[in-house]
XYZ file of C-alpha atoms in Angstrom:
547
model
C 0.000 0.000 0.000
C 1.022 3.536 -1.128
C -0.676 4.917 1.834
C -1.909 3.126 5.558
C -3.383 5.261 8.292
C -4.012 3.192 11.628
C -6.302 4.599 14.580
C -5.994 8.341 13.927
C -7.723 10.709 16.192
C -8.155 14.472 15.900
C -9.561 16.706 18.274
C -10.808 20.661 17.911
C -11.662 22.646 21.416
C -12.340 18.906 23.190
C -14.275 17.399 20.629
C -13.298 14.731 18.098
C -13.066 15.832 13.989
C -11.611 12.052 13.848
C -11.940 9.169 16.039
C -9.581 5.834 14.966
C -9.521 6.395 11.442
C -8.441 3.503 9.489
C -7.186 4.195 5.959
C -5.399 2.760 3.369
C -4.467 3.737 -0.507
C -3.024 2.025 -3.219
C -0.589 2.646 -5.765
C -2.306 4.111 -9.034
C -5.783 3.666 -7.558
C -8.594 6.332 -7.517
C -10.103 6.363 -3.851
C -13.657 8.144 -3.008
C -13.731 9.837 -0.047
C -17.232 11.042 1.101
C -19.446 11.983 3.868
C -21.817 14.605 5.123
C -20.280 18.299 6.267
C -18.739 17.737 9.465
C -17.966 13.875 8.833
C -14.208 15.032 8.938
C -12.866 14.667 5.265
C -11.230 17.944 5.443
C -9.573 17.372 8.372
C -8.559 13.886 7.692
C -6.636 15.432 4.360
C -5.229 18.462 6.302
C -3.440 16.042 8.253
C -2.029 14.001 4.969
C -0.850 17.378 3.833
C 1.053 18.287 6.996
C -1.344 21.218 7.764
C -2.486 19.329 11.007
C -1.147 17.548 13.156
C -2.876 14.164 14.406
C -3.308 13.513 18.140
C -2.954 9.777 17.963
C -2.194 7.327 15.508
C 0.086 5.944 12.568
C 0.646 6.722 9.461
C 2.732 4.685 7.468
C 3.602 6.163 3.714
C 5.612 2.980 0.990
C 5.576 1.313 4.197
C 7.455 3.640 6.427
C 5.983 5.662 9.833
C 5.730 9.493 9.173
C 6.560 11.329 11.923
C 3.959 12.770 14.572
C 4.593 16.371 13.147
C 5.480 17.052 9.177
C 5.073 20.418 7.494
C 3.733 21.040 4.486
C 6.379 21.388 2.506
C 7.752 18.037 3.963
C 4.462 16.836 2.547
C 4.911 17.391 -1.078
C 8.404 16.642 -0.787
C 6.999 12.614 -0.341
C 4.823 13.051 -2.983
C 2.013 14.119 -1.653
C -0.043 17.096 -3.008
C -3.263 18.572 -2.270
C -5.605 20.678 -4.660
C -8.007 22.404 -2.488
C -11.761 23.406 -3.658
C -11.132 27.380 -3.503
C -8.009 27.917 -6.373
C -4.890 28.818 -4.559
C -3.267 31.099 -7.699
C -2.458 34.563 -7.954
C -4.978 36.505 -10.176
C -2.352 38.643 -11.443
C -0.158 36.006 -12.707
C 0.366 33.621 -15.549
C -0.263 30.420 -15.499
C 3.549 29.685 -16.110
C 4.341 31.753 -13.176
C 1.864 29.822 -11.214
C 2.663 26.797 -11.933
C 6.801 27.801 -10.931
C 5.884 29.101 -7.994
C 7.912 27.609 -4.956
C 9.775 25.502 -6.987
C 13.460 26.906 -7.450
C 14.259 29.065 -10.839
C 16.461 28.062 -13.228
C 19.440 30.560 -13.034
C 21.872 31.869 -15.668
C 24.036 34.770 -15.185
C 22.458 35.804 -12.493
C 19.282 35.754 -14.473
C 16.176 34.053 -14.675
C 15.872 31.957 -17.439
C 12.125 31.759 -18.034
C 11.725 30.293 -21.450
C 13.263 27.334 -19.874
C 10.678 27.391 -16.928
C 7.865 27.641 -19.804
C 9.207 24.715 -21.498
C 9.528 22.543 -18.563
C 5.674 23.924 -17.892
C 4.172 23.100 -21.628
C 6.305 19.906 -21.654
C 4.169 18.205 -17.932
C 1.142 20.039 -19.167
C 0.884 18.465 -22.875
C 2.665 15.050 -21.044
C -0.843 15.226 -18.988
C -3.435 15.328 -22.022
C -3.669 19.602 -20.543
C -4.065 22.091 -23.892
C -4.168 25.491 -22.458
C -2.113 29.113 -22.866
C -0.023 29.287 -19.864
C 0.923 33.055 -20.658
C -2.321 34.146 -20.276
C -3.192 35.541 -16.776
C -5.241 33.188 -14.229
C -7.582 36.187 -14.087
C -9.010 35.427 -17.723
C -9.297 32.131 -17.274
C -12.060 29.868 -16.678
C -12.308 27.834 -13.541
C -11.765 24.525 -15.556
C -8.705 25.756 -16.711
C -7.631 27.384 -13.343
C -7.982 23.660 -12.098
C -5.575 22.688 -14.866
C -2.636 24.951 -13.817
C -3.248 23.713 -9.966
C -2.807 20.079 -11.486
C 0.255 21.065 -13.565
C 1.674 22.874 -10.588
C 1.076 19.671 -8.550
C 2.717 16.951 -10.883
C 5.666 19.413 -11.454
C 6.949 17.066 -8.870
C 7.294 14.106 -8.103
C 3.907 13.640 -7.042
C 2.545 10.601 -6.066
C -0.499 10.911 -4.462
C -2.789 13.629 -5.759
C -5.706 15.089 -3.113
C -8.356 16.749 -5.145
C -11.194 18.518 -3.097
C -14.312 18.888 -4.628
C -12.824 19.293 -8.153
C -15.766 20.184 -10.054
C -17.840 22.338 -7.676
C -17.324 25.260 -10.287
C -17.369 23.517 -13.663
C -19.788 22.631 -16.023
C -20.295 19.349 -17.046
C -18.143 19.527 -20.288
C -15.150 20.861 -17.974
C -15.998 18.046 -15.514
C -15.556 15.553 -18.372
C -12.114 16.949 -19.133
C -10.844 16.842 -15.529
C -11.838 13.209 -15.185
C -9.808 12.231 -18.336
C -6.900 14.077 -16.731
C -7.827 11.787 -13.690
C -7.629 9.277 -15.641
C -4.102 9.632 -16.957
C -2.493 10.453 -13.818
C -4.292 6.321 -12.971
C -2.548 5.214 -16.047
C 0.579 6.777 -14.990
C 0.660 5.381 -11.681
C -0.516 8.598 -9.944
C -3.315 7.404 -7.061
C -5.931 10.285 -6.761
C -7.686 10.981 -3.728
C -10.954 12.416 -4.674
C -13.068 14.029 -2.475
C -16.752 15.282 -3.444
C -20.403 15.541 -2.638
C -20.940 14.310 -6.101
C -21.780 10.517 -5.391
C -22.543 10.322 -9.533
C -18.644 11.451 -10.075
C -17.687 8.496 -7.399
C -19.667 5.905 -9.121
C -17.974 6.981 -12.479
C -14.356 7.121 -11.765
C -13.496 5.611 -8.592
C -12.363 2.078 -7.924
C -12.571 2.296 -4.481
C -14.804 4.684 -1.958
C -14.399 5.224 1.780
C -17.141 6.752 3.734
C -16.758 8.992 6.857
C -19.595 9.949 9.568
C -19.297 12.128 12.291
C -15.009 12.079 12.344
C -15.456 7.758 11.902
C -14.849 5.138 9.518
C -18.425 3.767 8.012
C -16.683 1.490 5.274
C -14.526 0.887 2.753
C -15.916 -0.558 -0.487
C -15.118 -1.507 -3.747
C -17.187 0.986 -5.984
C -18.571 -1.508 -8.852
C -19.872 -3.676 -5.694
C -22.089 -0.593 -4.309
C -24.896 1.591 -5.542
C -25.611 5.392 -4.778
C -28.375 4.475 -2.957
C -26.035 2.523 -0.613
C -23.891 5.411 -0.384
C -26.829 7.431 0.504
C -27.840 4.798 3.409
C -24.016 5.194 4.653
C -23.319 8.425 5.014
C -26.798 9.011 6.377
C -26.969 6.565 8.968
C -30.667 6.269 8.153
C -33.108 5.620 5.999
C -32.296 8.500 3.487
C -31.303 6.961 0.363
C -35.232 6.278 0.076
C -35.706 9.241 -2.015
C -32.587 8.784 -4.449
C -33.482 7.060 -7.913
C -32.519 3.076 -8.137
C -29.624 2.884 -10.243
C -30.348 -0.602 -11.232
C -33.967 -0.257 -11.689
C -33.911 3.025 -12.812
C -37.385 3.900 -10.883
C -37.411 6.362 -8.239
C -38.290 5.354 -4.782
C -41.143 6.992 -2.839
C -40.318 10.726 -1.600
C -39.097 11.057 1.428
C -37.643 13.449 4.122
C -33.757 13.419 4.488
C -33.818 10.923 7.518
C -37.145 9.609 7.658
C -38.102 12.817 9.386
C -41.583 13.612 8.563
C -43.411 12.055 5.511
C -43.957 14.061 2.237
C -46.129 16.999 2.610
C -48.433 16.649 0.134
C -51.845 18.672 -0.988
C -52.277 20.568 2.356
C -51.547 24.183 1.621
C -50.477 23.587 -1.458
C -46.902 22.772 -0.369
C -44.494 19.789 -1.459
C -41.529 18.542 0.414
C -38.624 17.317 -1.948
C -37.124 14.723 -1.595
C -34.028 13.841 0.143
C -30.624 14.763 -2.135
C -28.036 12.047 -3.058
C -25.205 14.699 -4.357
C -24.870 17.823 -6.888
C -25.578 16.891 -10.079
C -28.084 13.893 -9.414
C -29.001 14.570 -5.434
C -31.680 16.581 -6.342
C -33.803 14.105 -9.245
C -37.003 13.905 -8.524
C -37.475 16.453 -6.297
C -41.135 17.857 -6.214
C -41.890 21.723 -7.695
C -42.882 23.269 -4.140
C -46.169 25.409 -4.436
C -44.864 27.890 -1.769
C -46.384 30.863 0.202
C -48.728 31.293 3.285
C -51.467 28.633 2.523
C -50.058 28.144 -1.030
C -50.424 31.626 -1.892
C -48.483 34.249 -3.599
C -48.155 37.519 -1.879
C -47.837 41.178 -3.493
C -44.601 42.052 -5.664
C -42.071 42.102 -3.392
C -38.925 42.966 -5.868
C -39.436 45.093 -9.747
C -36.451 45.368 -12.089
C -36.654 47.360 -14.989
C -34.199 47.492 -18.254
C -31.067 46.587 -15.836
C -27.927 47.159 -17.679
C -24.221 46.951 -16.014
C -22.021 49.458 -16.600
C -19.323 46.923 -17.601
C -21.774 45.604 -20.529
C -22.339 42.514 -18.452
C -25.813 42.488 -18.022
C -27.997 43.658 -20.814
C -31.302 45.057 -20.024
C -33.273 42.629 -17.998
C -36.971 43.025 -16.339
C -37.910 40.727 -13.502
C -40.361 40.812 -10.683
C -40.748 38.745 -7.756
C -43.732 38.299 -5.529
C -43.648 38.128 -1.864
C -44.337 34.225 -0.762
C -42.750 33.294 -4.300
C -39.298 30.954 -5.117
C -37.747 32.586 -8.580
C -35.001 29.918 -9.304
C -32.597 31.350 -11.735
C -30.715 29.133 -14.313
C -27.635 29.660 -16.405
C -24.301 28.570 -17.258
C -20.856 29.846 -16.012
C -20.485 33.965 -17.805
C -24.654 34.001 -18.408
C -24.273 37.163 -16.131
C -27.007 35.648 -13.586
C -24.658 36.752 -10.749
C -23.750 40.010 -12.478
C -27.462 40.526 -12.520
C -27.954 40.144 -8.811
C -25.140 42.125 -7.957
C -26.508 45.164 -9.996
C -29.970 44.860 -7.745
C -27.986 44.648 -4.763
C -25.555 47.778 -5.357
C -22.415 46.052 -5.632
C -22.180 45.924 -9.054
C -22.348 49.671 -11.245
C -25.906 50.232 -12.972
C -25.495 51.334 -16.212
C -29.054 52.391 -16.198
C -32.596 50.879 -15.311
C -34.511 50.845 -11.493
C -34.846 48.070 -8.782
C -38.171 48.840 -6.628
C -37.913 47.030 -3.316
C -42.224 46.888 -1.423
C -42.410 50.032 -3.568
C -39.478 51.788 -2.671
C -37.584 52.738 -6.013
C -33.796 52.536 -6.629
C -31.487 54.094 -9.372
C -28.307 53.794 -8.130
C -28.803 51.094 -5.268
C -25.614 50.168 -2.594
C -25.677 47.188 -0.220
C -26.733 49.584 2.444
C -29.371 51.009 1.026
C -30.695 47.949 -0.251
C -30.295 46.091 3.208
C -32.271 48.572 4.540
C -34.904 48.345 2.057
C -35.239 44.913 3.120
C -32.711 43.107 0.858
C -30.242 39.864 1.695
C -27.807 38.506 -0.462
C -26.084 35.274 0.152
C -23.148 35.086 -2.475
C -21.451 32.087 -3.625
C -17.910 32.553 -2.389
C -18.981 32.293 1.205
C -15.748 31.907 2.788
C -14.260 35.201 0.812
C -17.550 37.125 0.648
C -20.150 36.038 2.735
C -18.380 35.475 6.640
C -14.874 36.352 8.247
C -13.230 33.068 8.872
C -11.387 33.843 11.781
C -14.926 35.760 13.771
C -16.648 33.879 15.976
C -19.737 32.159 14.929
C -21.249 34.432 16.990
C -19.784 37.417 15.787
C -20.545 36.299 12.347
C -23.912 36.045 13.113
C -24.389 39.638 14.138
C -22.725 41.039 11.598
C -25.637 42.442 9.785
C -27.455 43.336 12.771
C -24.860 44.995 15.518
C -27.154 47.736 15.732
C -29.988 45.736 17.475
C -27.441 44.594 19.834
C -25.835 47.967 20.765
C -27.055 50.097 23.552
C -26.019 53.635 24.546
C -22.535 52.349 22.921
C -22.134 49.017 24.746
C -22.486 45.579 22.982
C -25.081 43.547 24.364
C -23.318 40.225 24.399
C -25.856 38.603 26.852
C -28.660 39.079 24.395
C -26.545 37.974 21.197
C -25.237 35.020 22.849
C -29.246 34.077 23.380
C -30.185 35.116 19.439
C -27.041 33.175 18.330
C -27.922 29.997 20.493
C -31.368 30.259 19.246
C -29.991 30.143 15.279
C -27.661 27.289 16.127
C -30.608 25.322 17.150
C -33.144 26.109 14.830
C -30.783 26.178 11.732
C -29.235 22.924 12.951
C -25.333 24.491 13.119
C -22.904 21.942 13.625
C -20.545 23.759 16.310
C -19.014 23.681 19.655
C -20.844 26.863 20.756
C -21.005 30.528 19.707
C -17.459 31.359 20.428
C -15.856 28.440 18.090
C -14.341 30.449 15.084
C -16.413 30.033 11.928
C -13.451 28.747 9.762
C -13.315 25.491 11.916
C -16.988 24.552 10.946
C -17.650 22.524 7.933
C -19.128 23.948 4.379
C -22.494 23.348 5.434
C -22.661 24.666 8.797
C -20.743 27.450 7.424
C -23.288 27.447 4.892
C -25.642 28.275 7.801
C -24.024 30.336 9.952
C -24.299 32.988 6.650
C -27.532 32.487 6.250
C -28.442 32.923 9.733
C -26.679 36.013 10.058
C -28.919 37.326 7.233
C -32.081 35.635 8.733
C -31.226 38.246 11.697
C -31.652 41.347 9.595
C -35.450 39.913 9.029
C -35.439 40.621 5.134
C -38.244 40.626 2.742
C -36.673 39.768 -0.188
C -33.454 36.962 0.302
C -30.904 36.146 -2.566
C -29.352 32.934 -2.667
C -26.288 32.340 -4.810
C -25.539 28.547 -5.288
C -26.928 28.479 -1.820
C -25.721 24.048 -2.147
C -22.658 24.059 -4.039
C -20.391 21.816 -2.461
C -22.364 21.152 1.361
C -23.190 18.014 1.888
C -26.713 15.721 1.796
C -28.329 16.540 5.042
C -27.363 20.115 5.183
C -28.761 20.752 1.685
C -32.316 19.185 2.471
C -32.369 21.688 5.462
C -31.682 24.898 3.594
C -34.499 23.565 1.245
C -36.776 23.032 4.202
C -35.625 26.841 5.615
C -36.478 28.665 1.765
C -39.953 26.367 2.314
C -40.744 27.885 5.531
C -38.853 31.124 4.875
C -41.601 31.402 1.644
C -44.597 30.182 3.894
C -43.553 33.342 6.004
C -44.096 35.726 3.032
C -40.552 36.217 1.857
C -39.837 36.440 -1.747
C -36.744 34.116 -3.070
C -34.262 34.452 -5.276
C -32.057 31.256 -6.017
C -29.710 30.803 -8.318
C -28.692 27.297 -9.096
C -26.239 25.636 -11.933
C -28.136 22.276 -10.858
C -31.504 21.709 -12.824
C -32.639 19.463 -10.743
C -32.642 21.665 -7.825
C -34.185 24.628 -10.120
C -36.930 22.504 -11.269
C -37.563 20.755 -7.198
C -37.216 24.163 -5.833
C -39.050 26.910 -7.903
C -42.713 28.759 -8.371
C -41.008 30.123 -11.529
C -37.774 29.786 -13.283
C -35.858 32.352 -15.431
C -33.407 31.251 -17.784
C -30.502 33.473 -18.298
C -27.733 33.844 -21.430
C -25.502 36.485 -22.292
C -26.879 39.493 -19.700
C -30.296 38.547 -21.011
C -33.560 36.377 -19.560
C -34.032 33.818 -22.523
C -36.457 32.025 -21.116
C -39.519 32.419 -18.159
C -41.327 29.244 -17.010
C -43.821 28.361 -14.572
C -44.199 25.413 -11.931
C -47.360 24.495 -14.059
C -45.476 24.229 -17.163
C -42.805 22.275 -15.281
C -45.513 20.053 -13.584
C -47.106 18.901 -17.155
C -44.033 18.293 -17.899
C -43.971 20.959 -21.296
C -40.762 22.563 -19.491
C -37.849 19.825 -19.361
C -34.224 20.174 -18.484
C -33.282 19.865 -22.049
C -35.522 22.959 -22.764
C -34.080 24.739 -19.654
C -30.675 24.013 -21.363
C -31.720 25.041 -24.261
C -32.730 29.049 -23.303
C -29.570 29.136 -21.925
C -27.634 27.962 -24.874
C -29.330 30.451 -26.867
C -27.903 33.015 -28.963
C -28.931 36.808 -28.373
């Protein structure tokens, strides 16, 4: 074995991220690694890449014990490199000079001799079945080929066993395609891959082998052509939640049910459906049921009004959209449709270039976050960990972030009173934490996932926007934030989601707009979608188009 771990424990503030992990790896194999948020995959590949340090156990690498304590660098130096789910590149940079960096510089003369450093670059890159222009500056390029550099940069050396952490969170599936045949030659090359995802599809695809983690413990280790998804499902969950994911063999889906057996399907009493419970991105969300949200099923008065939005930057194109109070708008389009351009422009943080947003009647021509949050307005953007929270606040003090005010008196913080408010979130939002003081970069994506939306709950908005409010958090953590936008809607509070996952556009929405080039292509409604006249391929279609 190219990797064993033996009884590994981790602990965080007194509780256990890992409890006797076993582990092992083989030479040129591609190993699964899944489990819900907070099951301890990130910390269990921290450790592997010297980043922390394990309390107990062994870990034996060819066959020889690694030392309690290894750095990073140490790390890669055994072969052993990790490609993270957030890019770690320089924006400013080339790919080239990404790819060199931290590895030492060919010198001549006292000079840097960096057509020899390019070479060496295009020589691993087309040697890995990578095409790509490694002059051009990460900034311009697309996340697929972002991933490509980090892969390049990793195999620049002697690399042996290659970590990849939910690869394919940002690409589409044509992108995803590509990165598996890269996977796929690093295999034939004798490179083992570690691959770590949500997407229980992507394991079934290209893994030989898949370990599953719960709660910081080993479930099992199986061989992946001996399983199903829906036994993946029943794993990680514990329960009975793979109940609602379709039968790969029979190809029929099973009845709808709650994510853990926890209440049957609401169904015909106000007007509401429950979807079902999610297997992963991609396919966790098939045969969800269109939710008829609202108070009593019904749809309140127009909550949000765009008209003729245009971005200053050309972006977005002139688009009109209203959204009714009670109402879920999901919004659908691929990667540069300027959905999230769009949303930025209604929230401020993006330069009109001309139009009006009206929030309950209140009109806007040049809105700014602060105007618009006090209008009502909450926006939950997709990069959560550079955007949305501070990693190193509190939960707590992430929590109150949009709502100090309330907890301010005569000048003096309140702490008593938002330690009470931010108990009372944990527990109704389900956070996975040691209390409010544990810092909000030690929870998982999910729970991090929540603590954002929490701290936006706080401002008590009347319209909420939801970028990718899934993307990469884990089974049970994604069926509650569709159970919080259900009762969140039932409240009266208009939705905005957007979603890159049809599935989840189609289970979730009243309505759906389709979005391409700055423009709305396409507007559908939940009955159109429930007669089935709206399908993914025509979804997919009004975004492909041409205007």
């Amino acid at each position: 074995m190219l990797l064993d771990v033996k009884s590994v424990d981790k602990k965080f503030n007194g509780v256990y991220a890992l409890k006797g992990l076993d582990f092992s790896l083989g030479e040129g194999e591609i190993h699964g690694l899944i489990g819900e948020n907070g099951a301890g995959k990130s910390t269990f590949i921290k450790i592997l890449g010297g980043i922390y340090k394990r309390d107990v156990g062994n870990i034996l690498w060819n066959g020889k014990d690694l030392p309690e304590v290894i750095r990073p660098e140490e790390s890669r130096k055994l072969g052993i490199n990790i490609i993270f789910q957030d890019n770690v590149l320089i924006p400013a940079f080339t790919g080239m000079e990404n790819i060199c960096l931290g590895r030492p510089y060919p010198v001549k003369g006292g000079l840097i001799q960096w057509k020899e450093m390019e070479r060496e670059a295009a020589a691993k890159a087309a040697e890995l079945g990578i095409h790509l222009d490694l002059k051009r500056p990460v900034s311009m390029m697309t996340p697929a080929q972002k991933k490509c550099v980090e892969i390049v940069r990793a195999m620049m050396s002697d690399c042996k066993l290659l970590i990849l952490d939910e690869p394919t969170a940002s690409l589409s599936d044509k992108e995803t395609n590509l990165l598996f045949s890269i996977v796929r030659n690093l295999k034939a090359k004798g490179t083992s891959v570690l691959y770590v995802t949500h997407r229980l599809e992507e394991i079934m695809e290209l893994t030989d082998r898949v370990t599953v983690l719960r709660n910081g413990t080993l479930v099992s280790t199986v061989d992946t052509a001996g399983t199903s998804r829906k036994e993946l499902v029943r794993l990680m969950s514990g329960n009975e939640a793979a109940s609602g994911v379709e039968d790969a063999e029979t190809g029929k889906d099973a009845e709808s049910k709650l994510q853990g057996g926890a209440a049957d399907r609401i169904s015909g009493k106000g007007g509401v459906k429950q979807p079902v419970s999610c297997e992963a991105e991609k396919t966790d969300t098939q045969g969800a049921e269109l939710l008829g949200t609202g108070a009593d099923g019904k749809i309140g008065k127009t909550a949000l009004e765009v008209q003729g939005i245009r971005s200053g930057d050309g972006i977005v194109r002139g688009v009109d959209l209203n959204v009714k109070s009670g109402q879920i708008t999901g919004m659908f389009g691929l990667c540069g449709s300027g959905r999230t351009e769009f949303l930025e422009c209604i929230y401020g943080t993006r330069k009109l270039g001309g139009g009006e947003v009206t929030i309950d009647g209140k009109t806007m021509t040049r809105p700014t976050p602060s105007e618009s949050i006090r209008q009502g307005m909450a926006f939950i953007c997709e990069d959560r960990r550079g955007k949305a929270m501070i990693p190193a606040f509190s939960v707590e003090e992430n929590m109150m972030l949009s709502s100090i005010d309330r907890y301010t008196k005569s000048g003096w913080f309140q702490k008593r009173a938002a330690d009470k408010k931010a108990m009372d979130m944990i527990e109704a939002l389900k956070i996975k934490c040691v209390g409010v003081s544990q810092p909000a970069k030690e929870l998982s994506g999910g729970n991090q996932q929540k603590a954002v939306i929490a701290k936006w709950l706080q401002s008590e908005p009347k319209l909420l926007i939801l970028d990718e409010p899934t993307r990469g958090i884990d089974v049970g953590a994604k069926f509650e934030i569709y159970k919080m936008m259900i009762e969140l809607a039932k409240k009266g509070i208009a939705i905005i989601m957007i979603s890159s996952e049809l599935p989840e556009v189609m289970g979730m929405s009243d309505r759906i707009m389709v979005v391409s080039k700055g423009r709305i292509t396409g507007t559908y409604t939940k009955d159109e979608i429930d007669s089935g006249a709206i399908t993914q391929n025509k979804l997919l279609s009004s975004a492909l188009q041409d205007v």
